[in-house]
Amino acid sequence: MNSRVFAAFLIYFLGAALAHAQPAIQSISTSVRDGSDVVKVEVSEPIEVAPASFSVQSPARVVLDFLGYINGTGKTSTDVAQGNMRSFAIVQASDRTRLVLNLKNSTGYRTVVEGKVVWIYMDPISSTTKVLSTNFAENKNKNITELQDVDFRRSADGSGRVVVKLPNNQVGVDIRQEGRQLIVDFMKSKVPDSLKRKLDVSDFATPVRFVSVSQVGDVVRVVVEPQGVWEHSAYQSDEQFVLEVKEVKTDPRKLTQGPGYNGQKLSLNFQSIEIRSLLQVIADFTNFNIITSDSVTGSVTLRLQDVPWDQALDIILQSKGLGMRKNGNVLWVAPKDEIAAKEKLELENVVAVQSLEPLRTQSFQINYAKAADIAAGLIGSGSGSAAGASRILTTRGSVIFETRTNQLFVTDIPSKLEQVQQLISKIDIAVRQVLIEARIVEASDTFGKSLGARLGGGSSNSAGSIGTYSSSSSGLSAGSFVSLAATGTSSSSSVGTLALSIFGAGSDSILNLEISALESDGKGKVVSNPRVITADQVKALIEQGTELPYQVASSSGATSIAFRKANLKLEVTPQITPEGNIILTLDVTKDSVGQSTSAGFAIDTKHIQTQVLVENGGTVVIGGIYTEEVTDQVNKIPFFGDLPGIGVLFRNTSKASTKKELLVFITPKVLSEKALAR
C-alpha cells in the first residue's frame, strides 16, 4: 500500500476514534427551500448555545465557530454549486472547528439550534440586494427648500467629489448604496431645471463616471455611478455637502489589500507537520490555489492563536526560507533563490524579445508643449549626470522633432510607443493663466503746533494811542528786545500774528508786542496698482519709474554716465496647487526720487520679498511698514522764560507729529478660458 494512502487512512481512523471521545461535527448537508439556501449541521452532542458566527462581504462568506467540537466528517472541503452556495470548508484548530460557507453573493442569514442539529438559513438573493443606507443628517426643514448648486470636482489624490450647495444646514440627507450606484436623497428639497441633468465626468480621471440629478416628489436625488474598486465618504460643512468617492488601490502582489495583514484570523496548532500539508490547510481555508515547488521539503512545529491567515503564511514561509509569488488566485511557493533565478530568466527573455521585436514609427502632434523639449526627455539628453539613465525609449528607439509643425516622430517597439502616448497625454496640456494684482498704499498723517512772541520798543511821533494789527515783522518799526516768534512746521505753513503797540502818556516812547501762533493738520495717500498676467510657474515682471543718471569714474580717471532706477516693480512667480490655491513667490519694490546730494539724487527704497499661499481670488496683506516721528521743542530766554505768567513772552514752543504707513495687498486669480477670450 502506498505510504500516502496509508497515512490518509490513519488520519481518518484516528479522527473517527477521537470523534467518539470528544464532541464532533458528524455531517453537513445543504438544500434549497423556497429560494433560500439551508445548511444542516449534525453534531454528536447537543448544543446549548448557537455557535459564534460572522459574515464577510468580499469574498462572500458565512463563518461559524463550533467551540469544543472536532471535525468528525473526514472532509476538509466540499463543492456544492447549488443556489447561492459554492462550497464549504471545515478547518479544525486548537479547541474549536470553523465552518466556512463560501457564497456567490453576500446575503443575510440566521442560525437555529435544535438539539444535535444546527440550521443555517440564508435569505434569498432577490430580497437582499446590497443596500447600505446612511442617514447622514436628519431633516429639520418644515418647508421645501431649493438646492443652490450641484458641482463635481477632482481632488489632489484623484478622488471625485460631488459638491452640493444647500440653502441651509437643516436639510436632511440620506445616503445609500444600491449595487454599483451611490444614491443621495435630499429631503424636502427641490432643484432648478438648469441643474436637472446627467453629467459625464469620466474625463476627470476619477472613479466616478456619471452624476445624475433629478426630482422625485419632494426629494432631490443625486445618483453617482463609480467604476472599478472604490470607497466613499461624506461630510457637511455649514451649507456645503460633499460626497467623496475614492479609488481603493490594489496591490496584485499582496494576499489581502490594505496596510498590514487583513486576512481572516485562524488558529494553528501542529506538531512536526510537513510544510506541504500545512500549505494545503491554508489553501483550503483561503480558497487560494497553491502550487508548491518540488524543492519545498521539511516539517515545522507551530502554534498560532487568532492570527490573520496572510500573516500566518508569511511566518511559515520565512521560517523555511521560502518565497511566494501571486498570480490571480494562484500562489506559487518555492525557495527564494529559485524564485529569484526564475524572475531573472524571465527578465532576460523580455530583453531578448525586445531586441528582436520589429520597430514601428508613429507621429505625435504636440499642442501646448514644445516638441524639442519632449524629444530630449524621451532619449534622456537633458542636462545632468543622470540624463542618460532617464531614457524612456529602448536602445534601438529614436525620435525626430519638427519645429515648424511641432510634431514628434518616434520609432520604437509597439509597447514603448504606447508608453510614449500615455506620457504625452499627461504632459501636453494647456497651462493655466493667473492674474496677479498688487495694491501698494502709502498713507501719511502730519500734525504741527507752534506758539511764540516778539517784544520790542522805540520812539514814535504818535502818542496816546493803542493799535492792533496783524502783520509781518516789518509792521513793527521799533527795535526788538525779544524775538521768539512761532515757526512753520513745513515750507507751506503760514504763521498767523497778533501785534500791539503801547504809547506812553506824554512821551514818544513806544512798546511793541507781537504774538504768533500756528496749528497745521494734513493727510495724504498714494495708491499704486500694478497687475500682470502670467502662466502657471512662469515668472512675470512689470515695472514703471525713472532712471537717474550719475557719474562713474573708471580706473584710468575717465568718467562715464550710468543710470539707476527709481521705479515701481512687481516680480512674481505663481504656482497653482492641486486644491486650487496659489503659491506666490513675490518681489515688490516701490522706489522714489529722494533728496539731492553732491553725488546725485538719493533713492527712497521700499522693498518686500516673500512667498505666500493664497486662495484663488483671495486677498492677503504680505507686509507693512509703520513709522511715527514726534518732536516737542521749547526755545526760551533763561530766567525770563521760566517766570510765571509773563514767561510766555520770553519763549516759543513747537510740537510736530508725522505718521507714515506702507501696506502691500496681493490678489491672485486663476483665469478661465472665457476670461482670456474676452
XYZ file of C-alpha atoms in Angstrom, residues 49-529:
481
model
C -25.879 27.869 22.647
C -25.748 28.777 18.956
C -22.154 28.788 17.661
C -20.414 32.148 17.247
C -20.699 33.367 13.670
C -19.908 36.262 11.373
C -20.140 37.106 7.684
C -17.705 38.543 5.135
C -18.910 40.599 2.172
C -15.875 40.255 -0.100
C -15.424 37.426 -0.708
C -18.975 36.474 0.308
C -18.765 34.069 3.263
C -20.575 32.969 6.400
C -18.312 31.611 9.165
C -19.381 29.601 12.245
C -17.101 28.523 15.099
C -18.036 25.333 16.987
C -16.212 25.669 20.298
C -15.145 22.331 21.831
C -16.101 20.302 18.732
C -13.799 18.492 16.338
C -14.197 17.613 12.682
C -15.638 14.111 12.529
C -16.787 14.239 8.894
C -13.459 13.129 7.456
C -13.574 16.025 4.957
C -11.958 19.439 4.816
C -13.863 20.942 1.869
C -16.847 20.109 -0.337
C -18.134 21.722 -3.542
C -21.881 22.405 -3.518
C -22.699 24.537 -6.612
C -26.398 24.965 -5.901
C -28.411 28.079 -5.171
C -26.173 30.771 -3.689
C -23.725 28.213 -2.290
C -20.375 27.487 -3.932
C -18.687 25.274 -1.360
C -17.960 24.875 2.315
C -14.781 24.140 4.227
C -14.098 22.725 7.708
C -10.923 23.783 9.496
C -10.027 22.351 12.893
C -7.712 24.415 15.057
C -6.948 24.008 18.744
C -10.181 23.752 20.741
C -12.664 24.619 18.007
C -13.738 23.805 14.474
C -14.553 26.532 11.972
C -17.174 26.002 9.276
C -16.784 28.369 6.321
C -19.700 28.662 3.866
C -18.470 30.143 0.575
C -21.263 32.028 -1.228
C -21.711 33.531 -4.646
C -23.223 36.747 -3.302
C -23.299 38.309 0.135
C -26.593 37.774 1.962
C -28.169 37.791 5.385
C -28.516 34.644 7.497
C -29.819 33.262 10.798
C -29.000 30.191 12.879
C -31.413 27.899 14.750
C -30.302 25.197 17.249
C -32.472 22.084 17.682
C -30.698 19.604 19.951
C -27.991 17.934 17.900
C -28.808 19.903 14.738
C -27.772 23.444 13.808
C -29.750 25.010 10.954
C -28.344 27.958 8.953
C -30.995 29.770 6.897
C -29.771 32.271 4.289
C -32.012 34.950 2.807
C -32.917 34.849 -0.896
C -30.657 36.951 -3.124
C -33.590 38.792 -4.720
C -34.607 40.299 -1.398
C -31.100 41.082 -0.177
C -29.700 43.316 -2.894
C -26.748 45.131 -1.447
C -28.215 48.279 0.060
C -26.097 50.237 2.503
C -28.084 53.172 3.844
C -26.756 56.015 5.948
C -28.989 58.644 7.473
C -26.374 61.381 7.137
C -28.453 64.250 8.535
C -31.942 64.452 9.937
C -34.367 66.705 8.118
C -35.341 69.738 10.205
C -36.949 71.729 7.421
C -40.719 72.076 7.551
C -40.961 73.754 4.156
C -39.478 72.666 0.845
C -36.211 74.484 0.089
C -34.254 74.779 -3.158
C -30.707 73.493 -3.666
C -28.341 76.216 -4.862
C -25.827 74.252 -6.938
C -24.525 70.750 -7.752
C -20.903 70.597 -8.888
C -18.201 67.974 -9.485
C -14.512 68.381 -8.665
C -11.330 66.310 -8.682
C -9.217 66.289 -5.524
C -5.436 66.156 -5.337
C -5.346 62.396 -4.686
C -7.510 61.619 -7.732
C -10.797 61.076 -5.917
C -14.075 62.509 -7.232
C -16.104 64.986 -5.164
C -19.772 65.794 -5.671
C -20.279 69.211 -4.028
C -23.856 70.325 -3.289
C -24.600 73.839 -2.046
C -27.570 73.645 0.330
C -29.946 76.525 1.157
C -29.234 75.987 4.873
C -27.730 73.450 7.262
C -31.095 71.934 8.183
C -31.587 69.817 5.037
C -31.914 66.079 5.710
C -29.565 63.857 3.686
C -29.838 60.100 3.151
C -27.033 58.101 1.506
C -27.321 54.519 0.370
C -25.544 52.122 -1.951
C -27.576 50.064 -4.392
C -25.488 47.660 -6.404
C -22.769 49.719 -8.086
C -24.516 53.063 -7.547
C -24.460 55.615 -4.746
C -27.795 57.369 -4.195
C -28.017 60.603 -2.188
C -31.503 61.916 -1.311
C -32.026 65.483 -0.073
C -35.291 65.546 1.860
C -37.914 68.303 1.486
C -35.951 69.893 -1.344
C -36.305 70.899 -4.956
C -33.790 71.667 -7.658
C -33.850 74.229 -10.516
C -34.459 72.870 -14.004
C -30.979 74.032 -15.027
C -29.444 71.518 -12.585
C -31.575 68.535 -13.643
C -29.028 66.804 -15.804
C -26.691 63.850 -16.210
C -23.015 64.771 -16.149
C -20.365 62.659 -17.867
C -17.318 63.237 -15.641
C -15.146 60.405 -16.924
C -12.649 62.942 -18.338
C -11.699 63.971 -14.791
C -9.855 60.632 -14.337
C -11.608 59.727 -11.075
C -13.548 56.600 -10.066
C -16.804 58.461 -10.917
C -18.241 58.139 -14.436
C -21.677 59.787 -14.238
C -23.536 62.103 -11.859
C -27.310 62.434 -12.343
C -29.606 64.971 -10.659
C -33.398 64.540 -10.687
C -36.554 65.463 -8.759
C -38.506 62.608 -7.135
C -41.540 64.058 -5.372
C -40.276 66.344 -2.637
C -36.825 64.726 -2.736
C -33.839 65.741 -4.856
C -31.972 62.595 -5.877
C -28.318 62.582 -6.881
C -27.132 59.280 -8.394
C -23.377 58.675 -8.598
C -22.093 55.853 -10.824
C -18.487 54.896 -9.974
C -16.306 52.306 -11.650
C -13.570 49.960 -10.502
C -12.855 49.285 -6.827
C -13.833 52.276 -4.688
C -14.990 53.506 -1.309
C -16.953 56.597 -0.346
C -17.211 59.103 2.481
C -19.432 62.130 3.102
C -19.197 65.251 5.200
C -21.029 68.548 5.564
C -19.690 71.997 6.481
C -22.421 74.562 7.094
C -24.323 74.795 3.770
C -21.900 72.659 1.749
C -22.356 68.883 1.416
C -19.534 66.823 -0.096
C -19.654 63.192 -1.238
C -16.167 61.838 -1.970
C -15.558 58.654 -3.967
C -12.003 57.367 -3.690
C -10.286 54.580 -5.583
C -9.152 51.638 -3.490
C -5.708 50.922 -4.806
C -4.932 47.235 -5.004
C -1.528 45.621 -4.986
C -1.709 42.419 -7.055
C 1.277 41.026 -5.149
C -0.433 41.225 -1.748
C -2.629 38.444 -0.459
C -5.026 40.894 1.207
C -5.455 44.578 0.434
C -4.837 47.404 2.843
C -1.980 48.164 5.243
C -0.521 45.293 7.234
C -2.266 41.925 7.464
C -6.030 41.885 6.890
C -6.875 38.204 6.374
C -9.391 36.291 8.448
C -7.967 35.079 11.694
C -7.253 31.418 12.298
C -5.550 29.260 14.899
C -2.998 26.572 14.022
C -1.502 24.014 16.413
C 0.640 21.326 14.756
C 3.486 19.130 15.901
C 6.030 18.268 13.180
C 3.666 18.727 10.245
C 5.007 18.704 6.710
C 5.231 22.072 5.021
C 3.247 20.795 2.022
C 0.393 19.568 4.225
C 0.348 22.825 6.160
C 0.165 24.844 2.952
C -2.759 22.684 1.870
C -4.592 23.508 5.115
C -4.167 27.216 4.441
C -5.267 26.749 0.817
C -8.484 25.071 1.985
C -9.155 27.938 4.393
C -8.482 30.759 1.933
C -9.696 29.272 -1.380
C -6.345 30.155 -2.938
C -4.747 27.647 -5.277
C -1.228 26.882 -4.036
C 1.434 25.376 -6.283
C 4.427 24.065 -4.345
C 7.840 23.565 -5.919
C 9.402 20.088 -5.714
C 12.278 21.592 -3.737
C 9.941 22.547 -0.851
C 10.505 19.927 1.850
C 10.724 19.587 5.605
C 8.344 19.894 8.526
C 7.504 22.555 11.056
C 6.026 22.759 14.548
C 3.933 25.809 15.281
C 1.183 27.150 17.495
C -0.626 30.262 16.311
C -3.689 31.656 18.088
C -6.079 34.053 16.284
C -3.555 35.201 13.672
C -4.551 36.624 10.242
C -4.064 33.870 7.706
C -1.828 36.013 5.458
C 0.446 36.708 8.438
C 0.474 33.005 9.320
C 1.509 32.130 5.763
C 4.235 34.786 5.857
C 5.577 33.358 9.135
C 5.631 29.820 7.741
C 7.459 30.869 4.573
C 10.063 32.931 6.434
C 10.793 30.115 8.862
C 11.809 27.873 5.955
C 13.449 30.457 3.679
C 10.637 30.227 1.162
C 9.199 32.866 -1.118
C 5.853 33.353 -2.783
C 4.552 34.876 -5.988
C 0.856 35.644 -6.570
C -0.893 35.482 -9.930
C -4.627 35.998 -9.597
C -5.849 33.415 -7.082
C -2.845 31.143 -7.620
C 0.134 31.176 -5.240
C 3.473 29.705 -6.248
C 5.655 28.721 -3.274
C 9.348 27.918 -3.757
C 12.758 28.677 -2.182
C 13.721 32.323 -2.565
C 16.797 31.508 -4.651
C 14.684 29.522 -7.074
C 12.162 32.382 -7.419
C 14.938 34.927 -7.972
C 16.550 32.743 -10.647
C 13.217 32.289 -12.420
C 12.448 36.024 -12.403
C 15.921 36.840 -13.684
C 15.438 34.404 -16.544
C 12.049 35.952 -17.383
C 13.546 39.447 -17.474
C 16.355 38.276 -19.733
C 13.770 36.744 -22.039
C 11.861 40.039 -22.152
C 15.027 41.934 -23.088
C 15.828 39.341 -25.737
C 12.351 39.623 -27.227
C 12.591 43.434 -27.301
C 15.886 43.221 -29.195
C 14.194 41.087 -31.865
C 10.774 42.761 -31.952
C 10.135 44.772 -35.171
C 10.203 48.551 -34.909
C 7.331 50.866 -35.793
C 7.177 54.625 -36.377
C 4.380 56.809 -35.043
C 3.804 60.555 -35.241
C 2.531 62.661 -32.328
C 1.047 66.145 -32.660
C 2.135 68.332 -29.758
C -0.365 71.082 -28.945
C 0.880 73.017 -25.915
C 4.416 71.877 -25.085
C 7.484 72.136 -27.314
C 8.284 69.062 -29.363
C 12.022 69.609 -28.844
C 11.654 69.503 -25.042
C 9.654 66.264 -25.116
C 12.109 64.683 -27.551
C 15.001 65.474 -25.200
C 13.167 63.765 -22.350
C 12.428 60.621 -24.367
C 16.075 59.958 -25.179
C 17.448 61.298 -21.871
C 19.550 64.035 -23.437
C 18.804 66.648 -20.795
C 21.404 68.200 -18.534
C 22.846 66.412 -15.521
C 24.908 63.282 -14.933
C 21.822 61.064 -14.765
C 20.364 62.279 -18.065
C 21.254 59.087 -19.944
C 19.759 56.925 -17.221
C 16.359 58.653 -17.675
C 15.962 57.417 -21.247
C 12.421 56.200 -21.913
C 12.940 54.665 -25.363
C 14.823 51.415 -25.871
C 18.389 51.453 -27.148
C 17.011 50.780 -30.631
C 14.474 53.602 -30.415
C 14.898 57.081 -31.883
C 12.936 60.331 -32.061
C 12.804 63.248 -34.505
C 11.050 66.554 -33.818
C 9.800 69.043 -36.385
C 9.757 72.629 -35.094
C 7.527 74.214 -37.767
C 4.535 71.896 -37.161
C 5.547 70.994 -33.582
C 5.391 67.235 -34.219
C 7.294 64.203 -32.920
C 8.196 61.149 -34.952
C 9.097 58.246 -32.663
C 10.496 54.907 -33.818
C 10.481 52.012 -31.341
C 8.750 48.756 -30.425
C 4.915 48.956 -30.041
C 4.921 48.688 -26.234
C 7.235 51.704 -25.929
C 5.125 53.697 -28.392
C 2.154 53.085 -26.123
C 4.114 54.401 -23.135
C 5.082 57.500 -25.132
C 1.417 58.081 -25.989
C 0.429 57.904 -22.322
C 3.282 60.238 -21.338
C 2.366 62.866 -23.947
C -1.307 62.795 -22.936
C -0.295 63.785 -19.403
C 2.290 66.494 -20.127
C 0.883 68.071 -23.301
C -1.879 70.050 -21.603
C -2.883 73.714 -21.590
C -1.142 75.810 -18.957
C -3.499 77.750 -16.714
C -3.160 81.523 -16.508
C -3.042 83.615 -13.341
C -3.834 87.323 -12.878
C -1.831 88.883 -10.034
C -2.931 92.298 -8.810
C -0.971 94.310 -6.244
C -2.119 97.414 -4.358
C 0.607 99.426 -2.626
C -0.855 102.028 -0.277
C 1.294 104.786 1.282
C -0.594 106.846 3.868
C 0.741 109.858 5.799
C -0.702 111.921 8.669
C 1.036 115.131 9.860
C 0.213 117.478 12.749
C 2.088 120.571 13.985
C 1.584 123.362 16.533
C 3.819 126.379 17.390
C 3.424 129.421 19.704
C 5.846 132.400 20.161
C 6.174 136.137 20.826
C 8.284 139.152 19.815
C 8.807 142.119 22.170
C 10.389 145.456 21.170
C 10.417 149.220 21.864
C 11.390 152.601 20.436
C 10.089 156.156 19.837
C 7.236 157.460 17.796
C 5.627 160.788 16.872
C 2.229 159.330 17.570
C 1.349 159.263 21.261
C -1.531 158.177 23.415
C -2.878 155.515 21.076
C -3.018 151.750 21.154
C -3.435 149.857 17.903
C -3.938 146.232 16.955
C -2.979 144.773 13.658
C -1.736 141.620 12.039
C 1.408 141.961 10.006
C 4.848 140.620 9.341
C 7.923 141.798 11.201
C 8.111 144.918 9.033
C 4.995 146.173 10.719
C 6.913 146.951 13.895
C 9.071 149.968 13.393
C 10.820 149.889 16.729
C 13.808 147.694 17.569
C 13.246 144.215 19.025
C 14.144 143.308 22.603
C 12.956 139.684 22.365
C 12.435 137.727 19.104
C 10.979 134.231 19.685
C 8.224 134.093 17.068
C 6.372 130.906 16.084
C 7.879 128.877 13.220
C 6.126 126.954 10.441
C 6.139 123.160 10.594
C 6.587 122.855 6.831
C 7.580 125.013 3.883
C 3.928 125.647 3.049
C 2.906 126.602 6.582
C 1.905 130.266 7.107
C 2.167 131.693 10.646
C -0.592 133.951 11.987
C 0.353 137.000 14.138
C -1.306 139.482 16.511
C 0.566 142.773 17.238
C 0.035 145.556 19.842
C 1.732 148.957 20.238
C 1.526 150.783 23.588
C 2.432 154.508 23.738
C 3.413 156.192 26.955
C 1.378 159.228 28.112
C 3.022 162.493 27.111
C 6.008 160.612 25.769
C 7.225 159.468 22.396
C 8.366 156.121 23.756
C 6.575 153.036 22.405
C 6.298 149.328 23.415
C 5.610 146.795 20.622
C 4.278 143.256 21.277
C 3.644 140.609 18.579
C 2.188 137.144 19.344
C 2.419 134.459 16.633
C 0.785 131.001 16.529
C 0.372 128.132 14.088
C -1.505 124.795 14.044
C -1.469 122.556 10.943
C -3.006 119.138 10.158
C -2.510 117.183 6.924
C -3.358 113.753 5.484
C -2.137 112.107 2.303
C -2.402 108.780 0.473
C -0.636 107.330 -2.542
C -2.052 104.167 -4.147
C -0.083 102.156 -6.722
C -1.883 99.311 -8.513
